[in-house]
Coordinates of C-alpha atoms in Angstrom, one line a residue:
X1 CA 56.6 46.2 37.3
X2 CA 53.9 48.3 36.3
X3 CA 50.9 47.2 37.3
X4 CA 48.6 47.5 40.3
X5 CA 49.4 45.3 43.3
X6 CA 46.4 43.6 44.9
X7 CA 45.1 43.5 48.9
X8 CA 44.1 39.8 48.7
X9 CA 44.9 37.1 46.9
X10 CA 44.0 34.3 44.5
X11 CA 42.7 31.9 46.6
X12 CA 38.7 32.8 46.8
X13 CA 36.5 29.5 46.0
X14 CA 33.4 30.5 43.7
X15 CA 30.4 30.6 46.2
X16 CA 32.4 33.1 48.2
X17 CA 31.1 36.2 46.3
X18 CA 30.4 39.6 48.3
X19 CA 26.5 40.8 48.0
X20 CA 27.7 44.0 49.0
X21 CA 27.8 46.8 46.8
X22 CA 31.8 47.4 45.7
X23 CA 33.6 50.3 46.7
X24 CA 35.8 50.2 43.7
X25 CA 35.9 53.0 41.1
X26 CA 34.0 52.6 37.8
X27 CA 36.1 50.9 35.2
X28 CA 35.4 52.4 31.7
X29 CA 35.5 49.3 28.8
X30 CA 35.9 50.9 25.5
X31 CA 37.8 50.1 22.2
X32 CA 41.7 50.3 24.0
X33 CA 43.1 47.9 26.5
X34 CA 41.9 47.6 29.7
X35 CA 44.4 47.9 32.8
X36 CA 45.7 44.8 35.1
X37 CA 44.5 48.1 37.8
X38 CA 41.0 47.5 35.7
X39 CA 41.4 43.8 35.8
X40 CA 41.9 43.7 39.3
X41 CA 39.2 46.0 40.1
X42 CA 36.4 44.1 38.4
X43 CA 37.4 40.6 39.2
X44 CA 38.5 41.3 42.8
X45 CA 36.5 44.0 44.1
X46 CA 33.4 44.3 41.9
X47 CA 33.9 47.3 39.7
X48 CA 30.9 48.6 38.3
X49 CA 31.7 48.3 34.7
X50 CA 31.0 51.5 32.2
X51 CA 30.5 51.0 28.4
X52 CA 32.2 54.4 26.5
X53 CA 29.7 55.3 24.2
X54 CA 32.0 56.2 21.3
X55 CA 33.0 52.3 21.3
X56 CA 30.0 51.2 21.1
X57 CA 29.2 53.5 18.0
X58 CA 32.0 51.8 16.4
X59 CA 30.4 48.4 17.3
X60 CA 27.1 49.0 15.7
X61 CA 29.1 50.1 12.6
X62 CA 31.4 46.7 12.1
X63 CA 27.7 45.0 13.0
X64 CA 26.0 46.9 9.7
X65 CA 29.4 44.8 7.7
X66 CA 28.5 41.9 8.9
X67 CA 24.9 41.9 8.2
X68 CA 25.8 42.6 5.0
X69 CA 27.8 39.9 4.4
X70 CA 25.0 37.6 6.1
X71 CA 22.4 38.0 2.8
X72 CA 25.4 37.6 0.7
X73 CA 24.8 34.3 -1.4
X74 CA 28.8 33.2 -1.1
X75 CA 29.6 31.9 2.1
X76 CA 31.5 33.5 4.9
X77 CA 32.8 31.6 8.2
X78 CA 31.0 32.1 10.7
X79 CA 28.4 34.2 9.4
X80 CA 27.0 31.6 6.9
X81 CA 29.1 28.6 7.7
X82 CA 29.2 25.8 10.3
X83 CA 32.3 26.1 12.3
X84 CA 36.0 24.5 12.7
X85 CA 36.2 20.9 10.4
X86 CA 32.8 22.2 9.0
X87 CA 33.9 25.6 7.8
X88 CA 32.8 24.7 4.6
X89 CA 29.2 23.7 4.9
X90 CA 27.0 26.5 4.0
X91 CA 24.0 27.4 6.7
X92 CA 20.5 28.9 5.2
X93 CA 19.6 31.9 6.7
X94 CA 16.9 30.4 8.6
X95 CA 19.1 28.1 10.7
X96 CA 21.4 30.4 11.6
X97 CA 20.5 31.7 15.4
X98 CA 20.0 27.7 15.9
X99 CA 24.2 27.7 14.6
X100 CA 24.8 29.9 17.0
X101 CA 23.3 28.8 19.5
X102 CA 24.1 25.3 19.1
X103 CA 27.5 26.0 18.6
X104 CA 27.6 27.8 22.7
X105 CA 25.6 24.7 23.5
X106 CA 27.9 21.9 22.3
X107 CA 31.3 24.3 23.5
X108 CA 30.0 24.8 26.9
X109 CA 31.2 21.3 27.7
X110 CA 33.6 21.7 31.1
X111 CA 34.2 19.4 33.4
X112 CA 35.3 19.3 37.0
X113 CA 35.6 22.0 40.1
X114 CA 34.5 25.5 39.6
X115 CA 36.6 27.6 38.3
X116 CA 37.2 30.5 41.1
X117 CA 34.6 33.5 40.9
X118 CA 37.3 36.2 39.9
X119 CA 39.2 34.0 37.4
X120 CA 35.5 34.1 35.5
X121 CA 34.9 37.7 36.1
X122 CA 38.6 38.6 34.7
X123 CA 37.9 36.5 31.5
X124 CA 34.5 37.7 31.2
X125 CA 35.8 41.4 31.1
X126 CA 38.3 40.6 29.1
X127 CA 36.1 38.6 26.6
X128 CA 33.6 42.2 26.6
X129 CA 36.9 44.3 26.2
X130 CA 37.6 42.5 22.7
X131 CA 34.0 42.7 22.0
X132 CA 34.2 46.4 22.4
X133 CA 37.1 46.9 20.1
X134 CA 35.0 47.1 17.2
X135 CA 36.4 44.1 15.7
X136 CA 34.1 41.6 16.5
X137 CA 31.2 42.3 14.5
X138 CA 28.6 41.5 17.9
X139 CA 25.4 44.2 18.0
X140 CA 25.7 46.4 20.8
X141 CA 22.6 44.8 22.8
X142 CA 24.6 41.8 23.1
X143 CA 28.0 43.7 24.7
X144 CA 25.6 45.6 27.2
X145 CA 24.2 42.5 27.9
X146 CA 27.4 41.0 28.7
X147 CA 28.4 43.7 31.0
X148 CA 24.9 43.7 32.6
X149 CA 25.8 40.3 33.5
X150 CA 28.9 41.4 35.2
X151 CA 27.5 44.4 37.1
X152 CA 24.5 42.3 38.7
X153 CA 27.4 40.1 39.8
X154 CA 26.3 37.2 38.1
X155 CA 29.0 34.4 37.8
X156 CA 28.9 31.6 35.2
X157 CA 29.7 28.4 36.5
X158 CA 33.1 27.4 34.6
X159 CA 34.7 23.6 35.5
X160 CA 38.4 23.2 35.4
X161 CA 38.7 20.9 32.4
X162 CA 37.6 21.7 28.7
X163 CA 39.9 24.5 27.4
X164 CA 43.0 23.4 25.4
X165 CA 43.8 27.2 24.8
X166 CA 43.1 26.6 21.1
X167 CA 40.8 28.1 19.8
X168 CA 41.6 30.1 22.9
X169 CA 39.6 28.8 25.9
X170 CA 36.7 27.3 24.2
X171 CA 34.9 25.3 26.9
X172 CA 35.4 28.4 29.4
X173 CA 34.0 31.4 27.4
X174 CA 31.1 29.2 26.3
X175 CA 29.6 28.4 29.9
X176 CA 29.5 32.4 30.4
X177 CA 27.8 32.9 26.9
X178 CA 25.5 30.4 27.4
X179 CA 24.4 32.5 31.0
X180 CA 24.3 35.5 28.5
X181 CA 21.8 33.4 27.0
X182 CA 20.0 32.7 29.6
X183 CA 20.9 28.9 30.4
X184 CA 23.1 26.8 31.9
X185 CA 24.4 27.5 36.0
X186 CA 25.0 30.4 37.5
X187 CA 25.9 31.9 41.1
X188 CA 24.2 35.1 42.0
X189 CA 26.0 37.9 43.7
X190 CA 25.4 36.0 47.1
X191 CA 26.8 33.1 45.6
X192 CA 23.8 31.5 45.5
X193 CA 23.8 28.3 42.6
X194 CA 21.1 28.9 40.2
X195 CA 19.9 28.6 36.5
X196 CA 20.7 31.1 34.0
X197 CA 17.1 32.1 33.2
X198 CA 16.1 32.6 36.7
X199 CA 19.3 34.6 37.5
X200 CA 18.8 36.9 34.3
X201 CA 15.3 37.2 35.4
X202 CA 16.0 38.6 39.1
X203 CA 18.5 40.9 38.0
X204 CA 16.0 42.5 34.6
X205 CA 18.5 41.5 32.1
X206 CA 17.1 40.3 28.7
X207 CA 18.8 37.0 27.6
X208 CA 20.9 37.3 24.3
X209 CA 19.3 35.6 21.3
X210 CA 22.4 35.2 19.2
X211 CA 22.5 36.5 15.7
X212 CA 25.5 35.4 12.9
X213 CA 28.9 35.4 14.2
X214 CA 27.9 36.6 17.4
X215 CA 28.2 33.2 19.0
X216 CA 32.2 32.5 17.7
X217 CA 32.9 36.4 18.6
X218 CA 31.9 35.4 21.9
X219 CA 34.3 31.9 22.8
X220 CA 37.0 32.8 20.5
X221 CA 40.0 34.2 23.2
X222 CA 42.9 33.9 25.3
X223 CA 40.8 35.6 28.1
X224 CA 40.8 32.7 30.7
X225 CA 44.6 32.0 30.5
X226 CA 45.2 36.2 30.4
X227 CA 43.2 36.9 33.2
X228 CA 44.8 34.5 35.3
X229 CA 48.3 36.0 34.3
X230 CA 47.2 39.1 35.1
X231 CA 46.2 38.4 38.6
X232 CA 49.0 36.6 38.7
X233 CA 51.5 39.2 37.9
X234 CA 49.7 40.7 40.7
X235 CA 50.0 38.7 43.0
X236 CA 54.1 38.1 42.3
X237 CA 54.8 41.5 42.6
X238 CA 53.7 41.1 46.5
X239 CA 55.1 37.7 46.9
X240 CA 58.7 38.4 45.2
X241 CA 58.9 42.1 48.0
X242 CA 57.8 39.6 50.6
X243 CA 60.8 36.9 49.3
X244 CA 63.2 39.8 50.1
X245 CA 61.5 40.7 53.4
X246 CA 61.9 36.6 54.3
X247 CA 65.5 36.6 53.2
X248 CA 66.7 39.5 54.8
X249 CA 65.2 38.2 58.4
X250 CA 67.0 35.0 57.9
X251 CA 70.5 36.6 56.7
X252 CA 70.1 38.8 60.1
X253 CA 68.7 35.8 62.3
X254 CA 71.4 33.1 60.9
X255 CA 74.2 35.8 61.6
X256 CA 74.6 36.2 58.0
X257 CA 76.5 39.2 56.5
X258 CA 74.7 42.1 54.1
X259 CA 78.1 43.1 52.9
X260 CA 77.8 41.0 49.8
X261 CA 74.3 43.3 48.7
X262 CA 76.2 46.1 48.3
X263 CA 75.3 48.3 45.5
X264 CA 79.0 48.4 43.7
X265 CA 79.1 44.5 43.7
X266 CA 75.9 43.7 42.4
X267 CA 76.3 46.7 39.5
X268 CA 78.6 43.8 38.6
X269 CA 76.2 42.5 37.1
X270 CA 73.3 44.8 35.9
X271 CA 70.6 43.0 36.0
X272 CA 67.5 45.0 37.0
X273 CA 65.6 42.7 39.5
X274 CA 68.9 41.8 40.7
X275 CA 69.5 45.1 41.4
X276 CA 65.9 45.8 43.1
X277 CA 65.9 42.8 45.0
X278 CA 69.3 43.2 46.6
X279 CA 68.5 47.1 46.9
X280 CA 65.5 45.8 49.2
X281 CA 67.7 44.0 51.2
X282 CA 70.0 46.7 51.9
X283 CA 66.8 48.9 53.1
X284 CA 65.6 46.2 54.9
X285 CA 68.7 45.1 57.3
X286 CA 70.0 49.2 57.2
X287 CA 70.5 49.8 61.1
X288 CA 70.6 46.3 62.3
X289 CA 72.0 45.7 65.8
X290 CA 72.3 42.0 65.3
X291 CA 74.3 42.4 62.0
X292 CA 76.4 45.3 63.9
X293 CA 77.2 42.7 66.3
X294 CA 78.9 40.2 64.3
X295 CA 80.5 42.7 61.6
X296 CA 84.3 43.3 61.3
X297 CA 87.3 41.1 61.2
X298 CA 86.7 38.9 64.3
X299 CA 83.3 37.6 62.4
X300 CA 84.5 33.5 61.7
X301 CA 82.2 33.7 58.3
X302 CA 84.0 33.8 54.9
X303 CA 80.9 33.6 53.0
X304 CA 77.1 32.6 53.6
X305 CA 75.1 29.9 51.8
X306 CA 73.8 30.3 48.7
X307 CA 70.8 30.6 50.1
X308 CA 71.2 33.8 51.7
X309 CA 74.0 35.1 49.7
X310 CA 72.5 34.6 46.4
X311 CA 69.2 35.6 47.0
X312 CA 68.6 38.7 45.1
X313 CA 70.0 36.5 42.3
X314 CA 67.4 34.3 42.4
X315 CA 64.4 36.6 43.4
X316 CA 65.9 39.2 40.6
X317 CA 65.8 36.5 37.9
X318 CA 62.2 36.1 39.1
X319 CA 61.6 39.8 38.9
X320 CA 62.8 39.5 35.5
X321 CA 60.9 37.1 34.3
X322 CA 57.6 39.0 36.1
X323 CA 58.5 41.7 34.0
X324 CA 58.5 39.8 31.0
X325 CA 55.8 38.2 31.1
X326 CA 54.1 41.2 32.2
X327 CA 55.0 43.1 28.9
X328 CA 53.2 39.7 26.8
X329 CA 50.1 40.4 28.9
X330 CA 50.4 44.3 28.6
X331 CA 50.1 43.4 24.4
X332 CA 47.6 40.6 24.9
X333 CA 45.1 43.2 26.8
X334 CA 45.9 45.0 23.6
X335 CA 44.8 42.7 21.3
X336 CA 41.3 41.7 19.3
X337 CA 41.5 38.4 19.6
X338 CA 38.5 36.7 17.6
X339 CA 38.3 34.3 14.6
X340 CA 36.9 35.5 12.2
X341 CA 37.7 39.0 12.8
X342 CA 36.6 42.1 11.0
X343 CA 39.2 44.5 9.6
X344 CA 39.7 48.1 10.1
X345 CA 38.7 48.1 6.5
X346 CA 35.8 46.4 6.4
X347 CA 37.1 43.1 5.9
X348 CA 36.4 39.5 7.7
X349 CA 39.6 37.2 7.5
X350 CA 40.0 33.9 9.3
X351 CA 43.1 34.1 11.1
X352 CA 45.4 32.4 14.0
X353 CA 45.7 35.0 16.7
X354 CA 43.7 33.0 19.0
X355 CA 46.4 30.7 19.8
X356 CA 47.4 30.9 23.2
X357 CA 51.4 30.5 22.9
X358 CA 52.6 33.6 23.8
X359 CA 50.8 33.7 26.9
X360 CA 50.6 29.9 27.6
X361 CA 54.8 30.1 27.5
X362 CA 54.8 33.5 30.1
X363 CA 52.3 31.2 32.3
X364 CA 54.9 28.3 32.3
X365 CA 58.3 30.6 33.0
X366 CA 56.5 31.9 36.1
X367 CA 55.9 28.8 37.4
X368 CA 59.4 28.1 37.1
X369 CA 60.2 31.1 38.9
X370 CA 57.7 30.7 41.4
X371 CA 59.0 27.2 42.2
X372 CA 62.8 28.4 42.5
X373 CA 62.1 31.3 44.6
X374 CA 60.1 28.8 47.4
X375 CA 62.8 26.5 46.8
X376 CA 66.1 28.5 47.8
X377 CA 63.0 29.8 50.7
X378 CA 62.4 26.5 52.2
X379 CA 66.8 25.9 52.1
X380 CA 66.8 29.1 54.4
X381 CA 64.3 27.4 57.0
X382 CA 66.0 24.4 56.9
X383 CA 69.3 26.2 58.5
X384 CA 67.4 28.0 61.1
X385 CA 66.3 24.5 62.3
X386 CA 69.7 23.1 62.2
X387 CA 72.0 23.3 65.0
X388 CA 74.8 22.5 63.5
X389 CA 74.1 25.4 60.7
X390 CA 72.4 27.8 62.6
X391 CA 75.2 29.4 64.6
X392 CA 73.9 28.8 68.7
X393 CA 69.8 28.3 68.5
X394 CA 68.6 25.5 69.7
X395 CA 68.2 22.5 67.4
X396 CA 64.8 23.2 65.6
X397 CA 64.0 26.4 67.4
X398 CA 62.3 23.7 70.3
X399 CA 61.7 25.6 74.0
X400 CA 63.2 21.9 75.7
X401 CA 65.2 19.8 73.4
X402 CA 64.6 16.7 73.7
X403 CA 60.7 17.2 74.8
X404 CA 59.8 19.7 72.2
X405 CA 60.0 19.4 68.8
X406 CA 59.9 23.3 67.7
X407 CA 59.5 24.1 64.0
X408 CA 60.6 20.4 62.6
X409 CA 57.1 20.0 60.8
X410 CA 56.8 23.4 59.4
X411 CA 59.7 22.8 57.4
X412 CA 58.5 19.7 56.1
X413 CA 55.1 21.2 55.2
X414 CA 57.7 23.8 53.1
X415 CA 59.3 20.8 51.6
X416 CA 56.1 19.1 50.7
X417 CA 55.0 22.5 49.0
X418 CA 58.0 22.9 47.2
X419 CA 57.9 19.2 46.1
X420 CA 55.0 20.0 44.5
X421 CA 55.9 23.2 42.9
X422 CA 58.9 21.2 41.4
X423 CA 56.3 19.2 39.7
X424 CA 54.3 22.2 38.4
X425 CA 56.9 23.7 36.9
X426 CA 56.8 21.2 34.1
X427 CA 55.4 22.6 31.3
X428 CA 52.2 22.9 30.1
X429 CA 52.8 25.2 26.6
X430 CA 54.8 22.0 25.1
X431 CA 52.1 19.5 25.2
X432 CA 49.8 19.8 22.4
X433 CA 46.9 17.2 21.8
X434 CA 45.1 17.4 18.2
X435 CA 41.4 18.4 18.2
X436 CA 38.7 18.9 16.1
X437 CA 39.3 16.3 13.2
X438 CA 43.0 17.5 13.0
X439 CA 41.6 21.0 12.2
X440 CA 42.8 22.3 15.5
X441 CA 46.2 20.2 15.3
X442 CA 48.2 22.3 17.5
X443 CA 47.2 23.6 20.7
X444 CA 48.8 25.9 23.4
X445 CA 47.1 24.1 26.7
X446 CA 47.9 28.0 28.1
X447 CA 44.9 27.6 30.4
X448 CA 46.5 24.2 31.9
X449 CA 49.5 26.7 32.3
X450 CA 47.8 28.9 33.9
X451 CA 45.5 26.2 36.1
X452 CA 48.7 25.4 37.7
X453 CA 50.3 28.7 38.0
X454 CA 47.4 29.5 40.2
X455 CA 48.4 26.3 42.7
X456 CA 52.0 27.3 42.5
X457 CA 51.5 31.0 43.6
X458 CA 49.2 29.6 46.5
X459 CA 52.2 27.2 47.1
X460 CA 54.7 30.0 47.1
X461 CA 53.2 32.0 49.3
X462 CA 52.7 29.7 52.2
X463 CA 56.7 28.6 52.0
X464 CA 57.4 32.2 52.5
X465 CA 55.2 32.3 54.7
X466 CA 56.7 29.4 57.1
X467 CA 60.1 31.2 56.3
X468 CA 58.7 34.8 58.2
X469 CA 57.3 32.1 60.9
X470 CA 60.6 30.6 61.3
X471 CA 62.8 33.4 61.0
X472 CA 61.0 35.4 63.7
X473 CA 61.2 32.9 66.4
X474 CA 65.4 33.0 65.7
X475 CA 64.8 36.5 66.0
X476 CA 63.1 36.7 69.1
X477 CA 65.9 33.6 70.5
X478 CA 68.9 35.9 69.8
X479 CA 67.6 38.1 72.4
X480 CA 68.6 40.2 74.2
X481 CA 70.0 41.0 70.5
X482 CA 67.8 43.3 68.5
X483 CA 66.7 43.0 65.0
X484 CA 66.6 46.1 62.4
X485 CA 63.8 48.0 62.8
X486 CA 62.1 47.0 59.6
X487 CA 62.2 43.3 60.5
X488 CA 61.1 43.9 64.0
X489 CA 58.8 45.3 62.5
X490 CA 57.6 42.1 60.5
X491 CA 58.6 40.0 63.5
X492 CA 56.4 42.1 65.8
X493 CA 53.5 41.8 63.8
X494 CA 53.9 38.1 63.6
X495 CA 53.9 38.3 67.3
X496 CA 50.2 39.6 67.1
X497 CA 48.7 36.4 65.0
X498 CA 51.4 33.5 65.9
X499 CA 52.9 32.9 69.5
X500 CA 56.6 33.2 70.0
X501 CA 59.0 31.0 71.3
X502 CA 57.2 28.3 74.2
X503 CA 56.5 25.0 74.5
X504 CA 55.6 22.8 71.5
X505 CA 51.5 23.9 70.7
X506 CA 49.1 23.4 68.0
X507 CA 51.2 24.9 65.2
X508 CA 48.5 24.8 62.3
X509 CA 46.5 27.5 62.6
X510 CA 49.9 29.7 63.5
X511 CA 50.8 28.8 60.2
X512 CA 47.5 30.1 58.5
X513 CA 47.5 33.1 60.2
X514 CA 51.0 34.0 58.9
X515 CA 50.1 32.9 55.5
X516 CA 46.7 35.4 55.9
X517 CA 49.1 38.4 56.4
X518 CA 51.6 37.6 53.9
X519 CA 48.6 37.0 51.8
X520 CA 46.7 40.5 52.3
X521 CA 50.0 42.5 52.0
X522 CA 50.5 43.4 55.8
X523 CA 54.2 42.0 55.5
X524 CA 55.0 44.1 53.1
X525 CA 53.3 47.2 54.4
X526 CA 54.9 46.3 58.0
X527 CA 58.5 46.3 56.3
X528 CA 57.8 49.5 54.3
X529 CA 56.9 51.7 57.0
X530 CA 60.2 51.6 58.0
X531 CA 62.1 51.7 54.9
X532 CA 59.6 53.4 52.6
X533 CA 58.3 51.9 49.2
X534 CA 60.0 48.4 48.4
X535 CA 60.7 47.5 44.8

C-alpha cells in the first residue's frame, strides 16, 4: 500500500481531544487531493491546516460566476432554488441566506452517539479540500472559516444515525456547517461540550452567514464515509503485518512447518499480497531453533491446518483487497464532489457524483476481509488450546490441569468477536431506502458501511491480539526450545505488559494491554527490528 501507517488507532471516543498544541507538520489544503499522510495528520494528531493562496484565488473567481448567476431572473438550483423534491420552486433574492440557512438547519438532523472526534476532523478536511478545488462556488471567507474551525480544534458534535450516503452524508456535514455558523454543539479542544456561538467566540472566529449555494457546497460529499476508509486503510496496513507476525508465532509454537512459504511455491500463484504476506513469514520464522528442531524426514507432519498453511492466502487476499480499495479512495480524495458543481468553464450542472457507491462497496469488501482474516486467527488459537491438536502443551495452556483453566476464555472472547464480525460483514452498499419524495430513490448507505467497518477493525485487532497472547505462552512452554529471534522478540515484549505462564489470574486487563501494543504498532516495530521493514 501506499499510504502512511498510523501510531494509534481508531478507537478515540469524542471528549478525548488533546489541548495540547500538535507536533505534526503543517498540512497545505489547496485545489489537488489531499494525502491519507494529510488525512492522518489532521484528524489524528492535530495538523495545523494551511490554505495555499493560489487556491483560494481560484475560489474567489468560481464565487464572481455564481454571483452572477444569483441576479439572473431564470432560476438555477441551488443558487435561486429550494433544494431536492423542491428544485423547482424559485427563491426571491431576499430569502435566500434564510434558504441556506434553513436548509443546514433542517439537515443537521443526527441522531444517536457521537461520532468519534477524528472521524469529524477527517470529513471536515475533506469537506474544505473540495471546497478549495475551486468547484464549489463558496467565497473564500467561508473556506477560511472552515479551516479556522479546525485549527482552534473545534469539533462539531456528529450522532451516528442520519446519513444514508446519498446525497453523500447529509445529516453529518450539516452538524459541522451549522458550528461554522455558529450554532448547534460543539467540543472545544479540551473536549469540553459547548454551543457553537460560545465556542466560535473563545477561539475569535466570525460565524459564517451563508450566501447562495454556499450552504449545499457545504453538506454535499462522500467525506464522512472517505475519511473513515482512509483511516481505515490505515489502520489495516498495521493490522494485516501484525496477522503475519500472529501466524508465524503460531506455525513456530504449534510445530508447524514454513516449508510451504517458500518463495518458488507461492510464485505459483502470483498474487501480490500473497506473495508479501508469505514473504513476511519467511522473514519472520528465518533462524528459528524450534522450527530447526522438528525439520527433516523424521517430522510425523504431512501438512498443517489450513489455518497456518494457508495463511498468506487469506491475509494476501486481504492485502488485495486493501489495495483496492485503497486506489477508490486515492480517486475519491481526487474528486470535487458537490451538487451543483461549477465547471472548469464556467458552467453550474446538477449532477450524480455524490453518490457514495464506489466507496460505500470498498467499505463493505473490507469488512469482509477484516472478518476472514480474525476468523482463520481465532482457528489458530483454538489449536494452541487443544491438546489433542497442539502437539505436547498442556490442555488450554493451564499451569495445573484440572485446577487451572489457562487461556479457555480468551478464545471464546475471540469467537464472540469473530461472531460478530461475521455479522458485520453483511453488507451495507446493497440496501437502499428511498428518500426525499422519491427524489433521492437510490442511496448508497456507504456511511452505515463504514459505521461498521470501524467496529470490525476494533474487532480485528483484539482477535489478533488474543492470538500474540496465546501464542507466546506456547512459546514460552516449549522451553527450553527457543523461538526465532523476531518472535522472541514479540513474545518478549509481551512479557513486559502480560504475565507468562502461572497460575490461573485476572486475565482481562492482560488482554487489554496486548491489544494496546498491537494497537500503537509496538508488535510490528518489535518484529521488524529483527527482520527489517515488513510488507
Amino acid at each position: 500500500m501506499s499510504h502512511t501507517e498510523a501510531s494509534v488507532t481508531a478507537g478515540t471516543h469524542p471528549a478525548a481531544a488533546s489541548a495540547a498544541t500538535s507536533s505534526a507538520a503543517p498540512v497545505t489544503v489547496g485545489a489537488g487531493a489531499v494525502s491519507f499522510a494529510d488525512v492522518v495528520a489532521v484528524a489524528r494528531h492535530d495538523a495545523r491546516i494551511v490554505l495555499d493562496p493560489a487556491a483560494l484565488t481560484g475560489v474567489a473567481a468560481t464565487r464572481a460566476i455564481i454571483d452572477g448567476l444569483a441576479s439572473d431572473v431564470n432560476p438555477h438550483y441551488g443558487i435561486s432554488t429550494g433544494f431536492g423534491a423542491l428544485a423547482s420552486t424559485f427563491i426571491e433574492s431576499d430569502r435566500r441566506a434564510q434558504l441556506q440557512a434553513s436548509l443546514v438547519r433542517s439537515h443537521a438532523a443526527g441522531s444517536g452517539p457521537e461520532v468519534e472526534r477524528e472521524v469529524v476532523r477527517a470529513l471536515m478536511l475533506l469537506r474544505l479540500s473540495t471546497l478549495m478545488t475551486g468547484r464549489t462556488g463558496v467565497r473564500p471567507a467561508t473556506a477560511e472559516a472552515y479551516a479556522a474551525v479546525l485549527n482552534a480544534g473545534i469539533t462539531p458534535v456528529v450522532h451516528e444515525y442520519g446519513s444514508l450516503g446519498c446525497s453523500g452524508d447529509l445529516a453529518p456535514l450539516a452538524h459541522c456547517a451549522l458550528a461554522v455558523m455558529g450554532e448547534g454543539r460543539v467540543r472545544d479542544a479540551a473536549g469540553t461540550p459547548m454551543g457553537g456561538a460560545e465556542a466560535l467566540a473563545a477561539a475569535g472566529i466570525t460565524p459564517v452567514v451563508l450566501a447562495e449555494k454556499e450552504g449545499l457546497a457545504l453538506i454535499n460529499g462522500t467525506d464522512g464515509m472517505l475519511g473513515m476508509l482512509v483511516l481505515a486503510l490505515t489502520d489495516l496496513k498495521r493490522l494485516l503485518t501484525t496477522a503475519d507476525i500472529a501466524a508465524a508465532m503460531s506455525v513456530e509454537a504449534l510445530l508447524g512447518t514454513d516449508a510451504t512459504f517458500a518463495a518458488d511455491l507461492q510464485a505459483l500463484r502470483p498474487q501480490l499480497g500473497q506473495a508479501a504476506s508469505a514473504g513476511n513469514l519467511r522473514a519472520i520464522l528465518a533462524g528459528s531453533p524450534l522450527l530447526a528442531f522438528h525439520a527433516g524426514p523424521e517430522d510425523p507432519t504431512v501438512q498443517d491446518a489450513y489455518s497456518l498453511r494457508c495463511s498468506p492466502q487469506v491475509h494476501g487476499a486481504a492485502r488485495d483487497t486493501a489495495d483496492h480499495a485503497a486506489l477508490i479512495a486515492g480517486r475519491e480524495l481526487a474528486s470535487a464532489v458537490d451538487n451543483p458543481v461549477v465547471t472548469l468553464d464556467g458552467r453550474v450542472m446538477s449532477n450524480g457524483n455524490f453518490h457514495g457507491a464506489p466507496v460505500g462497496y470498498v467499505l463493505d469488501f473490507l469488512a469482509i476481509a477484516a472478518a476472514d482474516v480474525a476468523s482463520m486467527s481465532e482457528r489458530r488459537t483454538d489449536r494452541h488450546l487443544d491438546a489433542y491438536r497442539n502437539k505436547g502443551l498442556p490442555p488450554f495452556l493451564a499451569h495445573e490441569v484440572g485446577v487451572d483453566s489457562g487461556l479457555m476464555i480468551a478464545q471464546y472472547t475471540a469467537a464472540g468477536i469473530v461472531s460478530e464480525l461475521k455479522r458485520l460483514a453483511v453488507p451495507a452498499s446493497v440496501d437502499s431506502i428511498p428518500s426525499s419524495a422519491m427524489q433521492e430513490d437510490h442511496v448508497s448507505m456507504g456511511w452505515a458501511a463504514a459505521r461498521k467497518l470501524r467496529r470490525s477493525i476494533d474487532g480485528l485487532e483484539r482477535v489478533l491480539a488474543i492470538e500474540i497472547m496465546t501464542a507466546a505462552r506456547s512459546l514460552d512452554l516449549r522451553a527450553p526450545l527457543l523461538p526465532g529471534a523476531a518472535t522472541g522478540a514479540v513474545r518478549d515484549l509481551v512479557r513486559t505488559v502480560a504475565e507468562g505462564p502461572g497460575h490461573d489470574r485476572f486475565l482481562s486487563p492482560e488482554i487489554e494491554a496486548v491489544v494496546q501494543i498491537v494497537a500503537t504498532g509496538a508488535v510490528t516495530d518489535a518484529a521488524a527490528s529483527v527482520t527489517g521493514p515488513l510488507a
